[in-house]
Amino acid sequence: MFPWRWLALLALIPLSLSADAGVKVKLTQKGLDFGRELVVRSLQEKLKSIKVPDISGTQRVKPIGKVQYSLSEMRIGKFVLANSVTRLTPGTGVTLSITKAFLSLHGKWRVKYFRVIKDSGSFDLGVKDLAITTSISIRSDETGRPAVATASCTSSQGGMKIKFHGGASWLYNLFTSFIEKALRTSLQKQICPLVAKSVSDLNQYLKSINVLAPVDKYAEIAYSMVSSPEISNSAIGFSLKGEFYNRGLHEEPPFSPRPFVLPYQDQRMLYIGISAFTLNSACFVYNKAGALSIKITDDMIPAISPIRLTTRAFGVFIPQIAKMFPGLKMELEVKAVKDPLITMEADKVTLEVISSLTAYAVQTNSSLSPLFVLNMGANVSARVYMTGNKVAGEITLNRMDMSLEKSYVGDFQVTSINHILQSVLKVVLLPIVNVRLRKGFPLPSLGKLDLVNAQLQALEVKMFPWRWLALLALIPLSLSADAGVKVKLTQKGLDFGRELVVRSLQEKLKSIKVPDISGTQRVKPIGKVQYSLSEMRIGKFVLANSVTRLAPGTGVTLSITKVFLSLHGKWRVKYFRVIKDSGSFDLGVKDLAITTSISIRSDETGRPAVATASCTSSQGGVNIKLHGGASWLYNLFTSFIEKALRTSLQKQICPLVAKSVSDLNQYLKSINVLAPVDKYAEIAYSMVSSPGISNSAIGFSLKGEFYNRGLHEEPPFSPRPFVLPYQDQRMLYIGISAFTLNSACFVYNKAGALSIKITDDMIPAISPIRLTTRAFGVFIPQIAKMFPGLKMELEVKAVKDPLITMEADKVTLEVISSLTAYAVQTNSSLSPLFVLNMGANVSARVYMTGNKVAGEITLNRMDMSLEKSYVGDFQVTSIQQVFQMLLKVVVLPRINDYLQNGYPLPSMGKFNLVNAQLQALEGYLLIGTDIEFSG
């Protein structure tokens, strides 16, 4: 997509993500062309029905004078719409342009002149190069279906040819001009209303789209639009509810859709994205309806199975069942106790089910006697496929865990029956579930339009659904602003940051100043004891275990457990008013635990900033050992000493934790948000929104835009939204969009830096090609004749901003430039020889060098045409090879020398990137890297 058209895409994302969209539908240009054919076919029939009213009037015609004329009984013979094309108008709708249309019309003519002379006949009229342009707006109607309307329409007519039959032939050419004018006006009035009618008729197809589809007796699925369509330069996007409901009861589940973006693909007419939310809403609905339970009896097990549902068979594994309920059949009831959870990764769909299994003995009177209840956790893989207009599936059991919840027959080992129950579930339960899944769930009904050649693929949607709610606040922030660069800090990177925090915290906690403690305590059998604790200092403070968890939409929770603290001090006591004693003590606190929530935001400079949102601490066992004085006192007042010390420590731990977290900001403030590149450019890396926090990563959306140094002018294009793929092997992932690189092209071209002068001394001495009029005279003889024996100079200059595009493992650059050749006179003045237009297609190899992205380019193709010649005409092909060689040996090496210097990634201050890898993907470069700390 041309980068200057990306501006329209910014309006797209907030619309699609601000509402709860469980299903997304993308109509591509190919699909649009299919729709265009329907419109044009309908329009062609309607235009044939144009009723041209009779036309009459008086016209003065030399040398006859006044001629009264009338045209009647006119009808359209042919109306051929030869060429048509549709263009998307971002944020608005579609523009349909029809050109080279042809119209033929037959009618009758009558004339009267000299008051008495009358003549009549018939005529045929042909209008060629008829053109119609209409803008079609697309919106959501009150039912949640798409609706179209004509926003504007214009038509123009090209050449008109009239052929008269009968009557006086000398009249044929006398009044064609005013007849043509009359007919043009009449046709002009009718074409656009008929176009509007044809567009409006499309709504009959759109109204047939089913927005609430029944699934079975339990469920129905809502496919109404939740926002107006989103229109970009390449597709129309529809955000649909995509939610299952209990039939007749529309209750929302306790989770919401996670925003997702359909990947860029255009091979098919239509792409439909079905989120995990949609499937999990089905789990919620079926569980609420009680449909996720099944009773399994012995007659449901195949007769050939050696495993039977009888107390005798189960008595082999649990003897007390056979003793307490001899010779009876059994019944199993399996029931989901929580809504099943579906997650999706690339080509992988899994289902987590937590259920209970209750086993009964079936008495002879058919009453049920409970035997035991098991908790079951099952992990299931799903194969999802298309069947007609439905999504169907089939599941297989990967893993099943069981534990005993309750037993009515005494204790037993669940492992003894694990195998037998897994077998029963595999041969009975899974086939029943698969029969239902194979029936499929309906896709959005397209009424009279059928889906053909459908293919299905599972993509990454990995997040517990009840936590998706927080992400709805994240995505509009990260995508509604201009994000040219995206950074993702994974759990691995978070663990690295945790180590820094814990290291800092450990040092700070050692500095705790425990104030002197004194008081009076009644101790049996002594009575009042006055005590004081003084000169207390921390000996050790060991933070043994620590873990970080991401809190979606908020920040990070840091939990530290198994903390050990040792403290040394002095004690004094006084009792019986006169007896005094003193000594020292050592105190150890084990199993100290600290939990703190850390919020993450963007500060006023666009850098990340952290703060402590909450903090709690708790202390485990306390062991006090007193030295000196009367030993019989050791155990008499340890309890109140412990309480006093606990209170004192409790007051200081969380403030020190907050200080340690706050100190992280000194590192974060060292991040460079405006990095100089060279004398022409600088690059802005400030955050454009608050960080986006999910269960697996923290995402930062950065400006990622080149500017002329000291002049921050926006380019005539904006970033295209993109989503980093799910990867977690590295600490940090950085996505650099094509927007960022194209903003560099804009800046360097504006600064006049994309030009170069090539002289003969820049060409290697061993080259047989020289920049002289003599050398070029071989190909263009008039140069050598007009400017004999002179050197030449070439000036290559970009005339448009170069355009960089990225695909998987491929980066290309399109450059449109001019080449002006001069003869260098003996007085150093320049005489222009010719100007060429040049279009070059270049491949780029992009790689990492330290903390910079560097590159190297090679020329794929170069096209040349003559713009202007000062030496007479010549064939450009005669010198094209010479120039290609000059560009390869002079221009490309200079550009590559510069590119190899690299462009700085966001500065991490005291953090360095290590083990960085770079990959080109659709629309952006992806860098995966680890981090090391140099501070």
Coordinates of C-alpha atoms in Angstrom, one line a residue, residues 149-504:
A149 CA -26.5 4.4 -1.0
T150 CA -25.3 6.7 -3.7
A151 CA -23.4 9.6 -2.3
S152 CA -22.6 11.4 -5.6
C153 CA -22.9 10.7 -9.3
T154 CA -21.6 12.4 -12.5
S155 CA -21.8 11.4 -16.1
S156 CA -20.3 12.7 -19.3
Q157 CA -20.8 11.9 -23.0
G158 CA -18.2 11.7 -25.7
G159 CA -18.7 11.7 -29.4
M160 CA -22.3 11.6 -30.8
K161 CA -23.1 10.3 -34.3
I162 CA -26.6 10.8 -35.8
K163 CA -27.8 9.1 -39.0
F164 CA -31.1 10.2 -40.5
H165 CA -33.3 8.0 -42.7
G166 CA -36.0 9.2 -45.2
G167 CA -36.9 12.8 -46.0
A168 CA -34.5 15.3 -47.5
S169 CA -30.9 14.2 -47.0
W170 CA -29.6 17.8 -47.2
L171 CA -31.2 18.4 -43.8
Y172 CA -29.1 15.7 -42.1
N173 CA -26.3 18.0 -41.2
L174 CA -28.3 21.2 -40.7
F175 CA -29.8 20.6 -37.3
T176 CA -27.6 17.8 -35.8
S177 CA -26.0 20.2 -33.4
F178 CA -29.1 21.3 -31.6
I179 CA -30.6 17.8 -31.7
E180 CA -27.4 16.5 -30.2
K181 CA -27.7 19.2 -27.4
A182 CA -31.3 18.3 -26.7
L183 CA -30.5 14.6 -26.5
R184 CA -27.5 15.1 -24.3
T185 CA -29.5 17.1 -21.8
S186 CA -32.3 14.5 -21.7
L187 CA -29.9 11.6 -21.2
Q188 CA -27.9 13.5 -18.6
K189 CA -31.0 13.9 -16.5
Q190 CA -31.8 10.2 -16.3
I191 CA -28.5 8.3 -16.1
C192 CA -27.5 9.2 -12.4
P193 CA -31.0 8.5 -11.0
L194 CA -30.9 5.1 -12.6
V195 CA -27.4 4.5 -11.2
A196 CA -28.7 5.4 -7.7
K197 CA -31.7 3.0 -8.2
S198 CA -29.3 0.2 -9.2
V199 CA -27.1 0.8 -6.2
S200 CA -30.1 1.0 -3.9
D201 CA -31.3 -2.4 -5.3
L202 CA -28.2 -4.0 -3.8
N203 CA -29.8 -3.6 -0.4
Q204 CA -32.3 -6.4 -1.2
Y205 CA -29.3 -8.8 -1.2
L206 CA -27.8 -7.2 1.9
K207 CA -31.2 -7.4 3.8
S208 CA -31.1 -11.2 3.2
I209 CA -28.0 -11.5 5.5
N210 CA -29.0 -13.4 8.6
V211 CA -27.9 -11.5 11.8
L212 CA -29.3 -14.0 14.3
A213 CA -28.8 -17.6 13.2
P214 CA -30.4 -20.5 15.1
V215 CA -27.9 -23.2 15.9
D216 CA -29.9 -25.8 17.8
K217 CA -32.5 -26.0 20.6
Y218 CA -30.1 -24.4 23.1
A219 CA -28.3 -21.7 21.1
E220 CA -28.4 -19.0 18.5
I221 CA -25.6 -16.8 17.2
A222 CA -25.7 -13.1 16.7
Y223 CA -23.9 -11.7 13.6
S224 CA -25.1 -8.1 13.6
M225 CA -22.6 -5.4 12.9
V226 CA -21.3 -3.6 16.0
S227 CA -19.9 -0.6 14.2
S228 CA -19.9 1.0 10.8
P229 CA -17.8 -0.7 8.1
E230 CA -14.1 0.2 8.1
I231 CA -12.8 1.1 4.7
S232 CA -9.2 1.2 3.8
N233 CA -7.4 1.4 0.5
S234 CA -7.3 -2.4 0.1
A235 CA -10.4 -3.8 1.8
I236 CA -13.7 -3.2 3.5
G237 CA -13.8 -4.5 7.1
F238 CA -17.0 -5.5 9.0
S239 CA -16.9 -6.0 12.7
L240 CA -19.7 -8.4 13.8
K241 CA -21.0 -9.4 17.2
G242 CA -20.1 -13.0 16.7
E243 CA -21.6 -14.1 20.0
F244 CA -23.6 -17.2 21.0
Y245 CA -26.7 -16.7 23.2
N246 CA -29.2 -19.0 24.9
R247 CA -32.2 -19.0 22.6
G248 CA -34.6 -16.2 23.8
L249 CA -32.2 -15.2 26.6
H250 CA -29.4 -12.8 25.6
E251 CA -27.1 -12.8 28.7
E252 CA -23.5 -11.6 28.2
P253 CA -20.7 -13.9 29.3
P254 CA -18.2 -12.8 32.0
F255 CA -15.6 -12.0 29.4
S256 CA -15.3 -9.9 26.3
P257 CA -13.6 -10.2 22.9
R258 CA -9.9 -9.7 22.6
P259 CA -9.1 -7.2 19.8
F260 CA -7.6 -8.9 16.7
V261 CA -6.5 -7.8 13.3
L262 CA -7.0 -10.0 10.2
P263 CA -3.7 -10.5 8.4
Y264 CA -3.1 -8.9 5.0
Q265 CA -4.3 -11.4 2.3
D266 CA -6.1 -10.7 -0.9
Q267 CA -6.2 -14.0 -2.9
R268 CA -9.8 -14.7 -1.9
M269 CA -12.9 -12.5 -2.1
L270 CA -13.7 -12.7 1.5
Y271 CA -11.8 -13.4 4.8
I272 CA -13.7 -14.3 8.0
G273 CA -11.9 -14.2 11.3
I274 CA -13.7 -16.1 14.1
S275 CA -12.2 -15.2 17.5
A276 CA -11.8 -17.5 20.5
F277 CA -14.3 -15.2 22.1
T278 CA -17.0 -16.5 19.8
L279 CA -16.2 -20.2 20.5
N280 CA -15.9 -19.5 24.3
S281 CA -19.3 -17.7 24.3
A282 CA -20.7 -21.0 22.9
C283 CA -19.1 -22.8 25.8
F284 CA -20.7 -20.3 28.2
V285 CA -24.1 -20.7 26.6
Y286 CA -24.1 -24.5 26.4
N287 CA -22.8 -24.8 30.0
K288 CA -25.5 -22.4 31.3
A289 CA -28.2 -24.4 29.5
G290 CA -27.0 -27.6 31.2
A291 CA -26.1 -29.1 27.9
L292 CA -22.5 -29.9 28.8
S293 CA -23.4 -33.0 30.8
I294 CA -24.0 -36.6 29.8
K295 CA -25.1 -39.8 31.4
I296 CA -23.2 -42.9 30.4
T297 CA -24.8 -46.3 30.8
D298 CA -23.5 -49.7 30.1
D299 CA -25.6 -50.1 26.9
M300 CA -23.8 -47.1 25.4
I301 CA -20.5 -49.0 25.5
P302 CA -19.8 -51.2 22.4
A303 CA -20.7 -54.9 23.0
I304 CA -17.2 -56.0 22.0
S305 CA -15.6 -53.8 24.7
P306 CA -14.1 -55.9 27.6
I307 CA -14.8 -52.9 29.9
R308 CA -18.3 -52.9 31.3
L309 CA -20.1 -50.4 33.5
T310 CA -20.9 -52.8 36.3
T311 CA -20.0 -53.0 40.0
R312 CA -18.4 -56.3 39.3
A313 CA -16.0 -54.8 36.7
F314 CA -15.2 -51.8 38.9
G315 CA -14.8 -54.1 41.9
V316 CA -11.6 -55.4 40.4
F317 CA -10.1 -51.9 41.0
I318 CA -12.2 -50.8 44.0
P319 CA -13.2 -54.1 45.9
Q320 CA -15.5 -52.3 48.3
I321 CA -17.9 -51.4 45.3
A322 CA -18.4 -55.1 44.5
K323 CA -18.9 -56.0 48.2
M324 CA -21.3 -53.1 49.0
F325 CA -23.3 -53.3 45.7
P326 CA -22.9 -56.8 44.2
G327 CA -24.2 -57.6 40.8
L328 CA -25.5 -54.2 39.8
K329 CA -25.0 -52.0 36.7
M330 CA -23.5 -48.6 37.0
E331 CA -24.1 -45.2 35.6
L332 CA -21.7 -42.3 35.1
E333 CA -22.7 -38.7 35.0
V334 CA -20.1 -36.3 33.5
K335 CA -20.8 -32.6 33.9
A336 CA -18.8 -29.5 33.2
V337 CA -18.3 -27.5 36.4
K338 CA -16.7 -24.5 34.7
D339 CA -17.2 -23.1 31.2
P340 CA -14.7 -24.9 28.9
L341 CA -11.8 -22.7 27.6
I342 CA -10.8 -22.7 24.0
T343 CA -7.4 -21.2 23.0
M344 CA -5.9 -20.9 19.5
E345 CA -2.4 -20.8 18.2
A346 CA -1.0 -21.2 14.7
D347 CA -2.6 -24.3 13.3
K348 CA -3.6 -25.5 16.8
V349 CA -6.9 -25.3 18.7
T350 CA -7.0 -26.7 22.2
L351 CA -9.8 -27.0 24.7
E352 CA -9.5 -27.1 28.5
V353 CA -12.4 -28.8 30.3
I354 CA -12.9 -29.0 34.1
S355 CA -15.7 -31.3 35.0
S356 CA -17.0 -33.7 37.6
L357 CA -17.7 -37.4 37.1
T358 CA -20.2 -39.0 39.5
A359 CA -20.5 -42.8 39.5
Y360 CA -23.7 -44.5 40.6
A361 CA -24.8 -48.0 41.3
V362 CA -28.2 -48.7 39.6
Q363 CA -30.4 -50.5 42.1
T364 CA -32.9 -53.1 40.9
N365 CA -35.7 -50.5 41.4
S366 CA -33.7 -48.1 39.1
S367 CA -32.8 -45.8 42.0
L368 CA -29.2 -44.5 42.0
S369 CA -26.8 -45.0 44.9
P370 CA -23.7 -42.7 44.6
L371 CA -20.3 -44.4 44.7
F372 CA -17.8 -41.6 44.2
V373 CA -17.3 -38.2 42.7
L374 CA -14.1 -37.3 40.7
N375 CA -12.7 -34.0 39.7
M376 CA -11.5 -34.2 36.1
G377 CA -9.3 -31.9 34.0
A378 CA -9.0 -32.7 30.3
N379 CA -6.9 -31.2 27.6
V380 CA -8.4 -31.7 24.1
S381 CA -7.1 -30.9 20.6
A382 CA -9.5 -29.9 18.0
R383 CA -9.4 -30.2 14.2
V384 CA -11.5 -27.4 12.7
Y385 CA -12.7 -27.5 9.1
M386 CA -15.3 -26.1 6.7
T387 CA -18.4 -28.0 5.7
G388 CA -20.5 -25.9 3.3
N389 CA -21.3 -22.6 5.0
K390 CA -20.5 -24.0 8.4
V391 CA -17.5 -24.4 10.6
A392 CA -17.3 -27.9 11.9
G393 CA -14.8 -29.8 14.1
E394 CA -13.6 -33.0 15.7
I395 CA -11.8 -33.4 19.0
T396 CA -9.2 -35.9 20.4
L397 CA -8.2 -36.3 24.0
N398 CA -4.6 -35.3 24.8
R399 CA -4.5 -35.5 28.6
M400 CA -6.8 -36.2 31.5
D401 CA -6.1 -35.6 35.2
M402 CA -8.3 -37.0 37.9
S403 CA -8.6 -36.5 41.7
L404 CA -11.0 -37.8 44.2
E405 CA -13.5 -35.2 45.4
K406 CA -15.7 -37.5 47.5
S407 CA -16.2 -41.2 48.1
Y408 CA -19.2 -43.0 49.4
V409 CA -17.4 -46.4 49.5
G410 CA -14.2 -45.5 51.4
D411 CA -10.8 -44.3 50.2
F412 CA -9.2 -45.7 47.1
Q413 CA -6.5 -44.7 44.6
V414 CA -7.9 -42.9 41.6
T415 CA -5.0 -44.1 39.5
S416 CA -6.5 -47.6 39.8
I417 CA -9.5 -46.5 37.7
N418 CA -7.9 -43.8 35.6
H419 CA -7.3 -46.0 32.6
I420 CA -10.7 -47.6 32.6
L421 CA -12.5 -44.3 32.8
Q422 CA -10.4 -42.8 30.1
S423 CA -11.3 -45.7 27.9
V424 CA -15.0 -45.2 28.6
L425 CA -14.8 -41.5 27.8
K426 CA -13.0 -42.2 24.5
V427 CA -15.4 -44.8 23.3
V428 CA -18.6 -43.1 24.5
L429 CA -18.3 -39.4 25.3
L430 CA -15.9 -38.2 22.5
P431 CA -17.9 -39.9 19.7
I432 CA -21.2 -38.2 21.0
V433 CA -19.4 -34.8 21.1
N434 CA -17.9 -35.3 17.7
V435 CA -21.3 -36.1 16.1
R436 CA -22.6 -32.7 17.3
L437 CA -19.4 -30.9 16.2
R438 CA -19.5 -32.4 12.7
K439 CA -22.9 -30.8 12.2
G440 CA -21.1 -27.5 12.3
F441 CA -22.0 -24.0 13.3
P442 CA -23.3 -21.5 10.7
L443 CA -21.1 -18.7 9.4
P444 CA -22.8 -15.3 8.8
S445 CA -25.5 -16.0 6.3
L446 CA -25.0 -14.2 3.0
G447 CA -28.6 -14.8 1.8
K448 CA -28.5 -15.5 -2.0
L449 CA -24.7 -15.5 -2.0
D450 CA -22.9 -18.8 -1.3
L451 CA -19.3 -19.4 -0.1
V452 CA -17.1 -21.5 -2.4
N453 CA -13.5 -22.8 -2.3
A454 CA -13.4 -22.0 1.5
Q455 CA -10.2 -22.7 3.4
L456 CA -9.8 -22.5 7.2
Q457 CA -6.7 -21.8 9.3
A458 CA -6.1 -21.4 13.0
L459 CA -4.0 -18.4 14.0
E460 CA -2.7 -17.1 17.3
V461 CA -5.4 -16.0 19.8
K462 CA -3.8 -17.0 23.1
M463 CA -5.3 -15.4 26.2
F464 CA -7.7 -16.5 29.0
P465 CA -11.0 -15.1 27.8
W466 CA -12.1 -13.7 31.0
R467 CA -9.0 -11.5 31.0
W468 CA -9.7 -10.1 27.5
L469 CA -11.7 -7.3 29.0
A470 CA -8.6 -5.3 29.9
L471 CA -7.3 -5.6 26.4
L472 CA -10.1 -3.6 24.9
A473 CA -8.7 -0.5 26.6
L474 CA -5.2 -1.4 25.3
I475 CA -5.6 -1.7 21.6
P476 CA -7.4 1.6 20.7
L477 CA -4.6 3.4 22.6
S478 CA -1.8 1.6 20.8
L479 CA -3.3 1.7 17.3
S480 CA -5.3 4.9 17.3
A481 CA -2.1 6.9 17.6
D482 CA 0.6 7.0 15.0
A483 CA 2.8 4.0 16.0
G484 CA 5.6 3.5 13.5
V485 CA 7.6 1.2 15.9
K486 CA 6.3 -1.3 18.3
V487 CA 8.2 -2.9 21.2
K488 CA 7.1 -6.0 23.1
L489 CA 8.7 -6.9 26.4
T490 CA 8.1 -10.7 27.0
Q491 CA 7.9 -12.6 30.3
K492 CA 11.6 -13.5 29.8
G493 CA 12.4 -9.7 29.6
L494 CA 10.2 -9.1 32.6
D495 CA 12.1 -11.7 34.6
F496 CA 15.3 -9.9 33.6
G497 CA 13.9 -6.6 35.0
R498 CA 12.7 -8.4 38.1
E499 CA 16.2 -9.4 38.9
L500 CA 17.3 -5.8 38.8
V501 CA 14.5 -4.7 41.0
V502 CA 15.1 -7.5 43.5
R503 CA 18.9 -6.8 43.6
S504 CA 18.2 -3.1 44.3

